[in-house]
CSV table of C-alpha atoms in Angstrom, one decimal:
chain,number,residue,atom,x,y,z
A,16,MET,CA,97.3,98.9,90.5
A,17,THR,CA,96.5,102.5,91.3
A,18,GLU,CA,95.0,104.3,88.4
A,19,GLY,CA,96.6,107.5,87.1
A,20,GLY,CA,99.7,108.7,89.0
A,21,PRO,CA,102.0,110.2,86.4
A,22,PHE,CA,99.5,109.1,83.8
A,23,THR,CA,96.5,111.0,85.2
A,24,GLY,CA,94.8,112.7,82.2
A,25,ARG,CA,96.7,110.4,79.8
A,26,LEU,CA,94.4,107.4,80.1
A,27,LEU,CA,91.7,106.8,77.6
A,28,PRO,CA,88.1,106.4,78.8
A,29,GLY,CA,87.7,103.0,80.4
A,30,GLU,CA,91.5,102.2,80.2
A,31,HIS,CA,93.1,100.6,83.2
A,32,ILE,CA,96.7,100.2,84.3
A,33,VAL,CA,97.8,96.6,84.5
A,34,TRP,CA,101.4,97.3,85.6
A,35,SER,CA,103.4,100.4,86.3
A,36,GLY,CA,107.1,100.8,87.3
A,37,ARG,CA,110.3,102.8,87.0
A,38,PRO,CA,113.7,102.0,85.7
A,39,ALA,CA,116.6,101.3,88.0
A,40,THR,CA,118.4,104.3,89.4
A,41,GLY,CA,122.1,105.0,89.6
A,42,LEU,CA,124.9,103.8,87.4
A,43,LEU,CA,123.7,101.5,84.6
A,44,PHE,CA,126.1,99.7,82.3
A,45,THR,CA,124.8,98.1,79.1
A,46,PRO,CA,126.6,95.6,76.8
A,47,ARG,CA,127.5,98.6,74.6
A,48,ASP,CA,129.7,99.9,77.3
A,49,ALA,CA,132.2,97.1,76.8
A,50,PHE,CA,133.2,99.1,73.7
A,51,LEU,CA,132.1,102.6,74.6
A,52,VAL,CA,134.0,103.0,77.9
A,53,PRO,CA,137.4,101.9,76.6
A,54,PHE,CA,136.9,104.0,73.5
A,55,SER,CA,136.0,107.1,75.5
A,56,LEU,CA,139.0,106.6,77.8
A,57,LEU,CA,141.3,106.2,74.8
A,58,TRP,CA,139.8,109.4,73.3
A,59,CYS,CA,140.5,111.4,76.5
A,60,GLY,CA,144.1,110.0,76.7
A,61,PHE,CA,144.9,110.9,73.1
A,62,VAL,CA,143.4,114.4,73.5
A,63,ILE,CA,145.4,115.0,76.7
A,64,PHE,CA,148.6,113.9,75.0
A,65,TRP,CA,147.7,116.1,72.0
A,66,ILE,CA,147.1,119.2,74.2
A,67,ILE,CA,150.4,118.7,76.0
A,68,GLY,CA,152.2,118.4,72.7
A,69,VAL,CA,150.6,121.5,71.4
A,70,LEU,CA,151.5,123.5,74.5
A,71,ALA,CA,155.1,122.2,74.5
A,72,SER,CA,155.5,123.3,70.9
A,73,GLY,CA,154.1,126.8,71.6
A,74,GLY,CA,150.9,126.4,69.5
A,75,GLY,CA,148.7,127.9,72.3
A,76,PRO,CA,145.5,128.7,70.3
A,77,PHE,CA,145.4,125.1,69.1
A,78,ALA,CA,145.3,123.9,72.7
A,79,LEU,CA,141.8,125.5,72.9
A,80,VAL,CA,140.6,123.1,70.2
A,81,GLY,CA,142.0,120.3,72.3
A,82,VAL,CA,140.1,121.5,75.4
A,83,ALA,CA,136.9,121.3,73.4
A,84,PHE,CA,137.7,117.7,72.4
A,85,LEU,CA,138.6,117.0,76.0
A,86,ALA,CA,135.3,118.3,77.3
A,87,PHE,CA,133.6,116.1,74.7
A,88,GLY,CA,135.6,113.1,75.8
A,89,LEU,CA,134.9,113.7,79.5
A,90,PHE,CA,131.2,113.8,78.9
A,91,PHE,CA,131.4,110.5,77.0
A,92,SER,CA,133.6,109.0,79.7
A,93,ALA,CA,131.6,110.0,82.7
A,94,GLY,CA,129.0,112.7,82.1
A,95,ARG,CA,126.8,110.5,80.0
A,96,PHE,CA,126.3,108.2,83.0
A,97,ALA,CA,125.0,111.1,85.1
A,98,LEU,CA,122.7,112.3,82.3
A,99,ASP,CA,121.3,108.7,81.9
A,100,ALA,CA,120.7,108.3,85.6
A,101,THR,CA,118.9,111.7,85.8
A,102,LEU,CA,116.7,110.8,82.8
A,103,ARG,CA,115.9,107.4,84.3
A,104,GLY,CA,115.0,109.0,87.6
A,105,ASN,CA,112.4,111.1,85.8
A,106,THR,CA,110.8,108.2,83.9
A,107,THR,CA,107.7,106.1,84.6
A,108,TYR,CA,106.3,103.2,82.6
A,109,ALA,CA,102.9,101.7,82.4
A,110,LEU,CA,101.2,98.8,80.7
A,111,THR,CA,97.4,99.3,80.4
A,112,ASP,CA,94.8,97.0,79.0
A,113,ARG,CA,95.2,98.9,75.7
A,114,ARG,CA,98.6,100.6,75.5
A,115,ILE,CA,102.2,100.8,76.5
A,116,LEU,CA,102.9,104.2,78.1
A,117,ILE,CA,106.3,105.8,78.7
A,118,SER,CA,106.5,109.2,80.5
A,119,ARG,CA,109.6,111.3,81.2
A,120,THR,CA,109.6,114.6,82.9
A,121,GLY,CA,112.4,117.2,83.3
A,122,PRO,CA,115.1,117.6,80.7
A,123,PHE,CA,114.2,115.8,77.4
A,124,SER,CA,110.6,115.4,78.6
A,125,SER,CA,108.5,113.2,76.5
A,126,PHE,CA,105.4,110.9,76.4
A,127,LYS,CA,105.0,107.9,74.3
A,128,ALA,CA,102.0,105.7,73.8
A,129,LEU,CA,102.0,102.5,71.8
A,130,THR,CA,98.7,100.7,71.1
A,131,LEU,CA,98.8,97.0,71.7
A,132,ASP,CA,97.2,96.2,68.4
A,133,ARG,CA,100.1,98.0,66.6
A,134,LEU,CA,102.9,96.9,68.9
A,135,PRO,CA,106.1,95.9,67.1
A,136,GLU,CA,108.0,92.8,68.1
A,137,ALA,CA,108.8,92.7,71.8
A,138,GLU,CA,112.2,91.5,73.1
A,139,ILE,CA,113.5,90.9,76.6
A,140,SER,CA,117.0,90.9,77.9
A,141,GLU,CA,117.4,90.1,81.6
A,142,ARG,CA,120.1,89.6,84.2
A,143,SER,CA,120.3,86.8,86.8
A,144,ASP,CA,118.6,89.0,89.4
A,145,GLY,CA,115.5,89.4,87.3
A,146,ARG,CA,116.2,93.0,86.3
A,147,GLY,CA,116.1,93.7,82.6
A,148,THR,CA,114.8,95.6,79.6
A,149,VAL,CA,111.7,94.9,77.6
A,150,ARG,CA,112.2,96.5,74.2
A,151,PHE,CA,109.4,97.2,71.6
A,152,GLY,CA,111.1,97.2,68.3
A,153,GLN,CA,114.7,96.8,66.9
A,154,GLN,CA,117.6,98.1,68.9
A,155,GLN,CA,119.6,100.7,67.0
A,156,SER,CA,123.1,99.6,65.9
A,157,LEU,CA,126.2,100.4,67.9
A,158,MET,CA,127.4,102.9,65.3
A,159,GLY,CA,124.0,104.6,65.4
A,160,PHE,CA,124.2,106.0,61.9
A,161,GLY,CA,121.1,108.0,61.1
A,162,GLN,CA,120.0,108.1,64.7
A,163,PRO,CA,119.5,111.5,66.5
A,164,GLY,CA,121.6,112.9,69.2
A,165,LEU,CA,123.0,111.1,72.2
A,166,SER,CA,120.9,108.0,72.0
A,167,ILE,CA,123.8,105.7,71.1
A,168,TRP,CA,125.7,106.8,74.3
A,169,THR,CA,122.7,107.2,76.7
A,170,PRO,CA,120.3,104.3,77.0
A,171,ALA,CA,117.5,106.5,78.4
A,172,LEU,CA,117.5,108.5,75.1
A,173,ASP,CA,117.3,105.4,72.9
A,174,PRO,CA,114.4,106.2,70.4
A,175,THR,CA,113.2,102.6,70.5
A,176,PRO,CA,110.4,102.4,73.1
A,177,GLN,CA,111.4,100.3,76.0
A,178,PHE,CA,110.9,99.5,79.7
A,179,LEU,CA,114.6,100.0,80.6
A,180,ALA,CA,116.2,98.3,83.6
A,181,ILE,CA,113.0,97.3,85.3
A,182,ALA,CA,112.6,94.8,88.1
A,183,ASP,CA,110.9,91.5,87.3
A,184,ALA,CA,111.4,92.0,83.5
A,185,ARG,CA,110.2,88.5,82.6
A,186,LYS,CA,106.9,89.0,84.5
A,187,VAL,CA,106.4,92.3,82.7
A,188,PHE,CA,107.2,90.8,79.4
A,189,ASP,CA,104.7,88.0,80.0
A,190,LEU,CA,102.0,90.6,81.0
A,191,VAL,CA,102.7,92.5,77.7
A,192,GLN,CA,102.4,89.2,75.8
A,193,GLN,CA,99.1,88.4,77.5
A,194,ALA,CA,97.7,91.9,76.9
A,195,VAL,CA,98.7,91.7,73.2
A,196,GLY,CA,97.0,88.3,73.0
A,197,ARG,CA,93.8,89.7,74.5
A,198,ASP,CA,93.8,92.7,72.2
A,199,ARG,CA,94.1,90.8,69.0
């Protein structure tokens, strides 16, 4: 693998990249969307019905409240997918001989480094085409109580470190397990 790239200046002395990759681009559905998509569409439908009712009864100013709720619903119906795709497009992953590295540039930029000797449990979920997610720690609950911001709705903002929607997920998972085994 080529050393550095988006991780130039982030590698420790003597540290080498074993694997690097990027998440899938474009529209990404997760198992949570089986609940979230219908819920957000119902939300929008109810709000539209409510706005029409308010306007029909002459309660004009209350329609503005409905417009705010509609904007919220439209974001969760469609906008969150665009935000997630943008964030994934700015994300790069690396496994080194010492750490897990996750770098995101642009909006919500961040850098995470997990040392292999302190790595929490690793979990893999994969599709039949080999693409999948390697997660380092427990996935947050669907309700997301106590979790910050948009992470429940936007997989790329999930606070649990992960290699999201990567190609050859099983191969990467095995490389992580081998690296952890060497480190201990």
